[in-house]
PDB file of C-alpha atoms in Angstrom:
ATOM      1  CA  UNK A   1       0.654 -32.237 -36.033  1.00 84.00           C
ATOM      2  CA  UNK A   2       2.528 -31.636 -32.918  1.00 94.00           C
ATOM      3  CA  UNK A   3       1.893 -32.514 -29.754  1.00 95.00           C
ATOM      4  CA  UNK A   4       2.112 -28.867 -28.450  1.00 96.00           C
ATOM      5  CA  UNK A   5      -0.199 -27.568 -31.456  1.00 97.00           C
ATOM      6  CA  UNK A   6      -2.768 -30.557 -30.795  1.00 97.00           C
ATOM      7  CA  UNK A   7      -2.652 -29.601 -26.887  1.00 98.00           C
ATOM      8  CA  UNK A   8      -2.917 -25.744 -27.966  1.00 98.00           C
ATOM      9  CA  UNK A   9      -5.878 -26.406 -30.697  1.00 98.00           C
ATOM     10  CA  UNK A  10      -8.110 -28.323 -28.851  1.00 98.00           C
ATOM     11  CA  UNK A  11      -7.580 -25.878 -26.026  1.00 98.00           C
ATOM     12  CA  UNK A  12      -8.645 -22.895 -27.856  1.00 98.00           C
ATOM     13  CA  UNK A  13     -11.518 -24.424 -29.932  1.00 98.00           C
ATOM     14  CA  UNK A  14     -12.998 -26.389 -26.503  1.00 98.00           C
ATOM     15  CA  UNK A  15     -12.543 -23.409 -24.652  1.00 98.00           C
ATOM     16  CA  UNK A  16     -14.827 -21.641 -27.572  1.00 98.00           C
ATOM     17  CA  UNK A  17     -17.257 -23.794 -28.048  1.00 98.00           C
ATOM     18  CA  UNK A  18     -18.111 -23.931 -24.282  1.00 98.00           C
ATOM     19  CA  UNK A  19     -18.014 -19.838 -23.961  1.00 98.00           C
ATOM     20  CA  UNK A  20     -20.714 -20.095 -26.696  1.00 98.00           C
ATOM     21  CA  UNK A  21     -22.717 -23.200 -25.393  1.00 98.00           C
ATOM     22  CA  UNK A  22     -22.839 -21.975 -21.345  1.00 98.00           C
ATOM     23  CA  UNK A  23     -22.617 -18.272 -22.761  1.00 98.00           C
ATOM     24  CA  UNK A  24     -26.313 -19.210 -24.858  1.00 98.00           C
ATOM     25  CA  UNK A  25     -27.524 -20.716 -21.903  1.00 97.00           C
ATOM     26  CA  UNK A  26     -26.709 -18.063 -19.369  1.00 96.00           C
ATOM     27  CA  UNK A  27     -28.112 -15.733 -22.312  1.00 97.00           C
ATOM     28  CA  UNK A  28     -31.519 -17.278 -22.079  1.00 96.00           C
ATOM     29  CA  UNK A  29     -31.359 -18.323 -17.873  1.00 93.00           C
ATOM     30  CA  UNK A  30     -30.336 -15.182 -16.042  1.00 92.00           C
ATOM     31  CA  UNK A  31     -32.369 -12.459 -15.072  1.00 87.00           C
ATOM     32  CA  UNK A  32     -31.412  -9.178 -16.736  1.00 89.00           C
ATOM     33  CA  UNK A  33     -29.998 -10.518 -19.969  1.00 92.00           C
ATOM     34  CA  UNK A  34     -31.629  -9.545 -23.123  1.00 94.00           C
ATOM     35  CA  UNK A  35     -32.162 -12.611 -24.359  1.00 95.00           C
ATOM     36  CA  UNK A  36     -34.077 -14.180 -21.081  1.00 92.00           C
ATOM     37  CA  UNK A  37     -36.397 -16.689 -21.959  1.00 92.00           C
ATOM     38  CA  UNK A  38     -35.395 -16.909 -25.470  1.00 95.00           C
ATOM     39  CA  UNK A  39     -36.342 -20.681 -25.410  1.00 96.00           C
ATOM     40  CA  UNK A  40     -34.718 -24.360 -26.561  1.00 97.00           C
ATOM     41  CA  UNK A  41     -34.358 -23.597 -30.195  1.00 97.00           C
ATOM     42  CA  UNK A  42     -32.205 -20.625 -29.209  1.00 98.00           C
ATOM     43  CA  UNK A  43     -30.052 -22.810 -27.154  1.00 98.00           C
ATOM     44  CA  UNK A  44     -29.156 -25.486 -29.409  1.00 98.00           C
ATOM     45  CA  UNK A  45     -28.176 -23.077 -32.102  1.00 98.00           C
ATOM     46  CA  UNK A  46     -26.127 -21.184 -29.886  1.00 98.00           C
ATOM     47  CA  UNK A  47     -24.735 -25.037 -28.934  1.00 98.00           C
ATOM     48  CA  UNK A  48     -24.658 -25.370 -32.548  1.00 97.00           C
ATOM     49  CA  UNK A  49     -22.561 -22.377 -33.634  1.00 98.00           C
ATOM     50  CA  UNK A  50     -20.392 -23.345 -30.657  1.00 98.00           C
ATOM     51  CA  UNK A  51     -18.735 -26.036 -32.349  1.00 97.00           C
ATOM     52  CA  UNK A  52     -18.856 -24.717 -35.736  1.00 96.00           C
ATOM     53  CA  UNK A  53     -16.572 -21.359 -34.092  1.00 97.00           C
ATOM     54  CA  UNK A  54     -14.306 -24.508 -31.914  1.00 97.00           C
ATOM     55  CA  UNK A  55     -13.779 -26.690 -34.724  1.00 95.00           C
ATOM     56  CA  UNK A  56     -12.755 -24.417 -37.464  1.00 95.00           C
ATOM     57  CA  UNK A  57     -10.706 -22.589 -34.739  1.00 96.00           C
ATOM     58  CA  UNK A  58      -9.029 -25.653 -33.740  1.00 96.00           C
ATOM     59  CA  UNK A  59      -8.443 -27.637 -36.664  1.00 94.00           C
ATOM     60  CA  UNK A  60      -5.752 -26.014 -38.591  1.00 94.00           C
ATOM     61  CA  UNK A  61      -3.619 -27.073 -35.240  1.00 96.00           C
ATOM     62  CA  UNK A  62      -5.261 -30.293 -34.073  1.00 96.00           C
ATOM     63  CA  UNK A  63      -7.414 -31.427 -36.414  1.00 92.00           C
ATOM     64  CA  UNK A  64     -10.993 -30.093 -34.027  1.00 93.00           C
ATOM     65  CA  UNK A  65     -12.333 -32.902 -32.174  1.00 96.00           C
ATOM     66  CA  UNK A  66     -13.228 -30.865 -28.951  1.00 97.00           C
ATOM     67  CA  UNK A  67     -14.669 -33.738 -27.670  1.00 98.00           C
ATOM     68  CA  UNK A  68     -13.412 -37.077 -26.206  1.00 98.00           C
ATOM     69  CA  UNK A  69     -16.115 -39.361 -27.707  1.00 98.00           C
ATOM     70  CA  UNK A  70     -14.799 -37.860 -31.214  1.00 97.00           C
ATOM     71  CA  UNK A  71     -11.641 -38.535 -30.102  1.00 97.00           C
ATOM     72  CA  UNK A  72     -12.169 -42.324 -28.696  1.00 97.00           C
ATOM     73  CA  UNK A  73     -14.422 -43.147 -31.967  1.00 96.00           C
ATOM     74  CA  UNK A  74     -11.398 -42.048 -33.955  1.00 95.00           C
ATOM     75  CA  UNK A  75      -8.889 -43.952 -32.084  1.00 96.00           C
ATOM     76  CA  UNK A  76     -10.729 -47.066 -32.053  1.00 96.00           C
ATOM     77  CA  UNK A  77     -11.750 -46.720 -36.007  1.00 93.00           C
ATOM     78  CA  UNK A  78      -7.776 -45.924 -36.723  1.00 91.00           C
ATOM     79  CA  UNK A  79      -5.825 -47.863 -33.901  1.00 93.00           C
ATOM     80  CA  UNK A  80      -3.855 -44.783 -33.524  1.00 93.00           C
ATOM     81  CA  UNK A  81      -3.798 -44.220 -29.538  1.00 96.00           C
ATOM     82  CA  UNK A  82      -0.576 -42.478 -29.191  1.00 95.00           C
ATOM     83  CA  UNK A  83      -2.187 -38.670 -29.240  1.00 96.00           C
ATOM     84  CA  UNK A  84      -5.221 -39.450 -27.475  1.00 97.00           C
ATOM     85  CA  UNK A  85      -4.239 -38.271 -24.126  1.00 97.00           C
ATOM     86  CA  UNK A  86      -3.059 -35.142 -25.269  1.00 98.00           C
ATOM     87  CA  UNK A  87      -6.381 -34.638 -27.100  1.00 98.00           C
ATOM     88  CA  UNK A  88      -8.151 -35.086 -24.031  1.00 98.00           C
ATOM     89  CA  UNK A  89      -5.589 -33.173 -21.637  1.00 98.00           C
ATOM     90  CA  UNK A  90      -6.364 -30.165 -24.376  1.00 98.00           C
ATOM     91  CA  UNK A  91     -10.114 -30.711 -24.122  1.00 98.00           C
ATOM     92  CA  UNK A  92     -10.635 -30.695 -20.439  1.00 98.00           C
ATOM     93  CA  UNK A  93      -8.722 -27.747 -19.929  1.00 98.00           C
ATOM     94  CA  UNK A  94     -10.232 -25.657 -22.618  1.00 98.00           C
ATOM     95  CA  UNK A  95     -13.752 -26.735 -21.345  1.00 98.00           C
ATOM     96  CA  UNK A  96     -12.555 -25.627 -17.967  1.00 98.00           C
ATOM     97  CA  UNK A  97     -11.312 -22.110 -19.488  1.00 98.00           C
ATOM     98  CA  UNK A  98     -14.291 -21.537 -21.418  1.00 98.00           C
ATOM     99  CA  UNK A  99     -16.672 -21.804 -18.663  1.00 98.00           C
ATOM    100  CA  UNK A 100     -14.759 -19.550 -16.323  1.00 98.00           C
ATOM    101  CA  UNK A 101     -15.002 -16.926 -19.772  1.00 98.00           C
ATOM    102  CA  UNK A 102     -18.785 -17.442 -19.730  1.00 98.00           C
ATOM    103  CA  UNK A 103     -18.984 -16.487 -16.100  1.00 97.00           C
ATOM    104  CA  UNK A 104     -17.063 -13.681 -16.997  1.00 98.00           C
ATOM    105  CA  UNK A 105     -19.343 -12.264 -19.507  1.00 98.00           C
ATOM    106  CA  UNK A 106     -21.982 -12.727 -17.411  1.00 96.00           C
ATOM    107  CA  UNK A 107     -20.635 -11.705 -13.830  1.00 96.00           C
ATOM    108  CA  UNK A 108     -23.048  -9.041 -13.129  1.00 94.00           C
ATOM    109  CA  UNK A 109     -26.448 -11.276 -14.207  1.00 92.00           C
ATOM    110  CA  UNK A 110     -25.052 -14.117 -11.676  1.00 93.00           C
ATOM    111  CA  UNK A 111     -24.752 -11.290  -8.918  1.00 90.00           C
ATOM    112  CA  UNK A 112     -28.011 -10.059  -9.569  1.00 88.00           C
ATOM    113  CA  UNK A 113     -29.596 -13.753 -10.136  1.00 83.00           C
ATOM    114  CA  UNK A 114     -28.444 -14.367  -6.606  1.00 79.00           C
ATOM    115  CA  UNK A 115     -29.950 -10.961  -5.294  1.00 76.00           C
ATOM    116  CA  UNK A 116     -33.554 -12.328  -6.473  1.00 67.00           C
ATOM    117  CA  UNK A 117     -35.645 -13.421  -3.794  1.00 60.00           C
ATOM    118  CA  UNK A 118     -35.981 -16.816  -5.534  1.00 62.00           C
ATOM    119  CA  UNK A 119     -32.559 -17.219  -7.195  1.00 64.00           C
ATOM    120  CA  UNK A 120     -32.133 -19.512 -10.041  1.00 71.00           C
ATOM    121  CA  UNK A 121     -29.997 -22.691  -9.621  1.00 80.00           C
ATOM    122  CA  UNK A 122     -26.725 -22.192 -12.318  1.00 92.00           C
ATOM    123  CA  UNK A 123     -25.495 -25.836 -12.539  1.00 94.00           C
ATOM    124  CA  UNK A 124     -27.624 -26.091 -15.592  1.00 95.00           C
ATOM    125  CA  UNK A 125     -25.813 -23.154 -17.811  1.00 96.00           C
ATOM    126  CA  UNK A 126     -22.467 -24.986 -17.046  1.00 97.00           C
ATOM    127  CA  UNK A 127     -23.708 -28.893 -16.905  1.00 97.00           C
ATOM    128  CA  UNK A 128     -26.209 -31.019 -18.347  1.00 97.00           C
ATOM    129  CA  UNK A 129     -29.086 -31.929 -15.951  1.00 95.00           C
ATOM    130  CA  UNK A 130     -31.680 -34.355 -16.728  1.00 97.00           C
ATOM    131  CA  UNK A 131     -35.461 -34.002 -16.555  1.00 96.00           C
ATOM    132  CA  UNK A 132     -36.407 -36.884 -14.971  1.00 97.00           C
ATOM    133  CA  UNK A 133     -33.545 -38.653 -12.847  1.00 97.00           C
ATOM    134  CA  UNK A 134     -33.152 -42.132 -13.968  1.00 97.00           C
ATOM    135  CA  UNK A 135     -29.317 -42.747 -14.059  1.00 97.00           C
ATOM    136  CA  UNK A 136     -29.992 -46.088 -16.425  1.00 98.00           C
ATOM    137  CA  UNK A 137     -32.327 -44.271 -18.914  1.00 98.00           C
ATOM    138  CA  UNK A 138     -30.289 -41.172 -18.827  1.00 98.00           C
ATOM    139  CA  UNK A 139     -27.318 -43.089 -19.585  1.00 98.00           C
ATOM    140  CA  UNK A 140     -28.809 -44.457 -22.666  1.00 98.00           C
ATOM    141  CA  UNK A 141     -30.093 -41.348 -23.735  1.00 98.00           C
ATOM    142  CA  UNK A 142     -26.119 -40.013 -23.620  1.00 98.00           C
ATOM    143  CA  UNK A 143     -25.095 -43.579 -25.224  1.00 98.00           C
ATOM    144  CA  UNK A 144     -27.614 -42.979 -28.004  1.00 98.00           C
ATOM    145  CA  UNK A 145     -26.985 -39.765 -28.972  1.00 98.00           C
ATOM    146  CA  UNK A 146     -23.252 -39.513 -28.800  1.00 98.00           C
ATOM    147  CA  UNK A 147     -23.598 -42.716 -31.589  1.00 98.00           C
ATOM    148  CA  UNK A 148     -25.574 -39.833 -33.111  1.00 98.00           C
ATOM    149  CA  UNK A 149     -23.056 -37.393 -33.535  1.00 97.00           C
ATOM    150  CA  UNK A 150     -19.548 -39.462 -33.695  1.00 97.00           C
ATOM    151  CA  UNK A 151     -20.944 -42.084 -36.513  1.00 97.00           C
ATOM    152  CA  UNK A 152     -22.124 -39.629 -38.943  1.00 95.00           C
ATOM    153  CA  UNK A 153     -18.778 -37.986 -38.254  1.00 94.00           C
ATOM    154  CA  UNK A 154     -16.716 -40.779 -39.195  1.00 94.00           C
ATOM    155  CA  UNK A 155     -18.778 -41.154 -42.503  1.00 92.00           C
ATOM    156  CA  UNK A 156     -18.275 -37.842 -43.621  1.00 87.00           C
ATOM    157  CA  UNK A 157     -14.988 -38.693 -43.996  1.00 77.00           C
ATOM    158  CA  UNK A 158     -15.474 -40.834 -46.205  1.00 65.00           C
ATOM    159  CA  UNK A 159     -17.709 -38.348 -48.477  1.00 67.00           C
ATOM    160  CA  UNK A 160     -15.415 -37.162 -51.026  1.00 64.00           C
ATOM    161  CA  UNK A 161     -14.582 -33.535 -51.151  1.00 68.00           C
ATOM    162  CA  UNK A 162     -16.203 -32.511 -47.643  1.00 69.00           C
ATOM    163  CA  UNK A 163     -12.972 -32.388 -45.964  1.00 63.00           C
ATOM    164  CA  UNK A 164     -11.354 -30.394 -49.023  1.00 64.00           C
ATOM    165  CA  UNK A 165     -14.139 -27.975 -49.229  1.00 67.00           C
ATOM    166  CA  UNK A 166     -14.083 -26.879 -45.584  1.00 73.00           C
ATOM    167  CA  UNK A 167     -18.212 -28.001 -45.263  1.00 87.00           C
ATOM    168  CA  UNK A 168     -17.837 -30.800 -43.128  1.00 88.00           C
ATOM    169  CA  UNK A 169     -17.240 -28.693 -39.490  1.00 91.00           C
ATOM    170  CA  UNK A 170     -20.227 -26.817 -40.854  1.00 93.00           C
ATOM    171  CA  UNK A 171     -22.175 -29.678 -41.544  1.00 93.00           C
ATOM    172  CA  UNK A 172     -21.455 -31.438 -38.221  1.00 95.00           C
ATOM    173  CA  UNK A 173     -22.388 -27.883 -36.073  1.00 96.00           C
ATOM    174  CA  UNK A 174     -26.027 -28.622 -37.978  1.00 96.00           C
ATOM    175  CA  UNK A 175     -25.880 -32.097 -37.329  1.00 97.00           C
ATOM    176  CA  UNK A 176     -25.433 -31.111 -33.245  1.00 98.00           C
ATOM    177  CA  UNK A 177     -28.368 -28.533 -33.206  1.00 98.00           C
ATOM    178  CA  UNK A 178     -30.502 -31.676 -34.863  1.00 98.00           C
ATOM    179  CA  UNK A 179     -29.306 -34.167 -31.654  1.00 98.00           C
ATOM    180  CA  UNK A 180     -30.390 -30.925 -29.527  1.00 98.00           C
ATOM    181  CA  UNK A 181     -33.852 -30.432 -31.387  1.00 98.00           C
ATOM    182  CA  UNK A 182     -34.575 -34.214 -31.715  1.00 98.00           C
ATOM    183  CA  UNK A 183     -32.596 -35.597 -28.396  1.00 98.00           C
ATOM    184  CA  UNK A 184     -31.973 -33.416 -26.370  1.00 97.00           C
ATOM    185  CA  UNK A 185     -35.181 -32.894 -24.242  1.00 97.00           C
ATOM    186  CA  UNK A 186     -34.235 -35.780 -21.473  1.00 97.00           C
ATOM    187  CA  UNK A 187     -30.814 -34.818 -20.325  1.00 98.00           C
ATOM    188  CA  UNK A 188     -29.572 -32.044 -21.900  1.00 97.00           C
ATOM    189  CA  UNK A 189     -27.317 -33.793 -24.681  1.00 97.00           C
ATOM    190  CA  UNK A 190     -24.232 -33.437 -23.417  1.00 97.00           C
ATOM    191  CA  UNK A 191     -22.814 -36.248 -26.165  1.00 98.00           C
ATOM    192  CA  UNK A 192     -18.813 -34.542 -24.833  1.00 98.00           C
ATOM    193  CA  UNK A 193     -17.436 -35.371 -21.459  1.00 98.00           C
ATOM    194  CA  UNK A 194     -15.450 -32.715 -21.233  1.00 98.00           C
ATOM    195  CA  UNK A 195     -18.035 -29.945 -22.079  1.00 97.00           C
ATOM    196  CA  UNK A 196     -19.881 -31.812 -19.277  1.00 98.00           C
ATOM    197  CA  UNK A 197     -16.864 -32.262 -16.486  1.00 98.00           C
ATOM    198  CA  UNK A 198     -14.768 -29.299 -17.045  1.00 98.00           C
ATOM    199  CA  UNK A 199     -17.581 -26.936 -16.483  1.00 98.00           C
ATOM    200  CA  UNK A 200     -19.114 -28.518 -13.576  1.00 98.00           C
ATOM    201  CA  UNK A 201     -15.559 -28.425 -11.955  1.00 98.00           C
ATOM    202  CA  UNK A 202     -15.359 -24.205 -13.029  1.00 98.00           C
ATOM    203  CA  UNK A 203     -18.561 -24.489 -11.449  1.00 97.00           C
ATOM    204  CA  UNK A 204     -17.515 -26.421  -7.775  1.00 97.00           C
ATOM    205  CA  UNK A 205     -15.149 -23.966  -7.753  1.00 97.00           C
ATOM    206  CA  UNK A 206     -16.065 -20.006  -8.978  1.00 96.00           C
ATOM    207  CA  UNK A 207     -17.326 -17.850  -6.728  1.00 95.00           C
ATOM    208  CA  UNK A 208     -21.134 -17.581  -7.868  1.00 92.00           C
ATOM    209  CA  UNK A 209     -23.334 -16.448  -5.512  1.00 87.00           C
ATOM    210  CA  UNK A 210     -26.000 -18.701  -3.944  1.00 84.00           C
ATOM    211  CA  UNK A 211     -24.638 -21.087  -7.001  1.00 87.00           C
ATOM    212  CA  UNK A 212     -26.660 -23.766  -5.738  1.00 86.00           C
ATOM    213  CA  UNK A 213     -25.168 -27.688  -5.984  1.00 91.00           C
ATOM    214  CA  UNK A 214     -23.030 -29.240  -8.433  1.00 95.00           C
ATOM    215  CA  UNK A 215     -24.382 -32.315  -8.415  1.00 96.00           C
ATOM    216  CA  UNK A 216     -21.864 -34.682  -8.536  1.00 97.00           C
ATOM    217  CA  UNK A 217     -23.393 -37.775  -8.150  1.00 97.00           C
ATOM    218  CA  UNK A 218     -24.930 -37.299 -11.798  1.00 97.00           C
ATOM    219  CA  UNK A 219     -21.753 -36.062 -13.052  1.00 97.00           C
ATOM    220  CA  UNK A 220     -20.466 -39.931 -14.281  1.00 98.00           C
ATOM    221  CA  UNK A 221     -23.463 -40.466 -16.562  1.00 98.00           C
ATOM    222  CA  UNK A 222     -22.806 -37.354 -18.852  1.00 98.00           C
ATOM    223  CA  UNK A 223     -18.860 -38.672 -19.273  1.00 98.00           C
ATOM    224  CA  UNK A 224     -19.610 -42.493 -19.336  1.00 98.00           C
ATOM    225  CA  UNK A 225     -22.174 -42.199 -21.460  1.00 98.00           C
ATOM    226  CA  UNK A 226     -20.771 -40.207 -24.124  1.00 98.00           C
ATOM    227  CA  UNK A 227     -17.995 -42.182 -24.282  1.00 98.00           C
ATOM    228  CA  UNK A 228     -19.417 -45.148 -24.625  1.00 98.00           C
ATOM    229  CA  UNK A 229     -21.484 -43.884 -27.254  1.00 98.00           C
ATOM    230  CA  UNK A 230     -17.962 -42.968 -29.191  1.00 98.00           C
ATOM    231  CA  UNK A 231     -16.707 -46.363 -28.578  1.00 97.00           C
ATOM    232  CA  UNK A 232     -19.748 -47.832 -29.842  1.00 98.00           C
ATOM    233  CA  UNK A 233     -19.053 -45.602 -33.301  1.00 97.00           C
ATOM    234  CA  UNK A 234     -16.114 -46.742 -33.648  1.00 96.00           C
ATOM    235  CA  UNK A 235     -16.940 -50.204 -33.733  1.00 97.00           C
ATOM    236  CA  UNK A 236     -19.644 -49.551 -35.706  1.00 96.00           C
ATOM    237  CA  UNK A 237     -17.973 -47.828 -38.188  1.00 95.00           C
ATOM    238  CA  UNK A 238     -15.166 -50.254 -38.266  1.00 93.00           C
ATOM    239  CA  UNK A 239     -17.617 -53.110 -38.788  1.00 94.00           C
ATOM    240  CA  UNK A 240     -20.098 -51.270 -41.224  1.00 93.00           C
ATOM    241  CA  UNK A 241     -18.322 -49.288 -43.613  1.00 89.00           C
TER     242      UNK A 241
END
């Protein structure tokens, strides 16, 4: 794979899987959308088919990690560093670009959600935001299930005829509504810096109405985390299997 079509896939299949995940969220947040209080389970499918639509879109060109921890994990299982930057560089900006294509599809529910008389914060359909604030326990939370996701990826390749069959990127989108039924409930499970980072920049920046803060000073524990919990799998895996 080239560096252009690794840049280029991850890209296209971030930038998808975050116009799914924020677009699910907005879905089920903002006032006047038909699927308003549609509830968790509704969220981490739409999360779910997210990276199922990403990955397959992206791997023909860069393999599909749309996420750094997948990326770090690999690196550290393989000790091949060379393309990690450019996996990351692709990441970030397709997280970036798929938020701004969520606010998009939902520009006239954020005009009227800021027209309420008790407008709804919007951090939380572009960043993860945790239930009770406790940087060290949220930061465990992240560590633990990032391990979650990136371990059982780097087994599956190892299960023969997954990769050949196409039913791994499908397997892993099931695995990630599972870390959002069973993990999710303290912070959000981001378990992917940059579907954390590049939509809080999008939303610093976008003109949203009465948008509320971005809350910065959380923002390290949903990219540290994570990747510390991909470090850890690589380890792991290197030691393990």
């Amino acid at each position: 794979m080239s560096n252009g079509d690794i840049f280029l896939g991850e890209v296209i299949g971030t930038a998808i899987l975050i116009l799914f995940g924020a677009g699910v969220v907005a879905a089920v947040l903002l006032n006047y959308s038909k699927a308003k209080d549609g509830g968790w389970i509704v969220i981490t499918f739409g999360w779910g088919f997210g990276v199922m639509a990403g990955a397959y879109t992206a791997a023909p060109l860069s393999g599909g990690h749309i996420n750094p921890a997948v990326t770090l994990g690999i690196a550290i299982d393989t000790g091949d560093w060379d393309k990690v930057p450019i996996y990351i560089a692709g990441q970030m900006v397709g997280a970036f670009l798929g938020a701004v294509l969520c606010w998009l599809v939902y520009l006239a529910q954020f005009q009227a959600n800021a027209e309420e008389d008790k407008a709804q914060p919007t951090l939380g359909i572009f960043s993860t935001t945790p239930t009770i604030r406790n940087p060290v326990a949220n930061l465990i939370t992240e560590i633990i299930a990032t391990v979650a996701l990136v371990l059982p990826i780097l087994a599956f390749g190892l299960t023969k005829g997954l990769g050949e069959s196409g039913t791994a990127i499908l397997i892993v989108s099931f695995l990630v509504v599972g870390i959002g039924l069973s993990l999710g409930g303290p912070t959000g499970y981001a378990i992917n810096p940059a579907r954390d980072l590049g939509p809080r920049i999008a939303h610093t920046l976008l003109p949203i109405p009465n948008k509320g803060t971005s809350d910065w000073g959380y923002a390290w524990v949903p990219v540290v985390g994570p990747l510390i919990g991909g470090a850890l799998s690589g380890l792991i895996f290197n030691a393990a299997f």
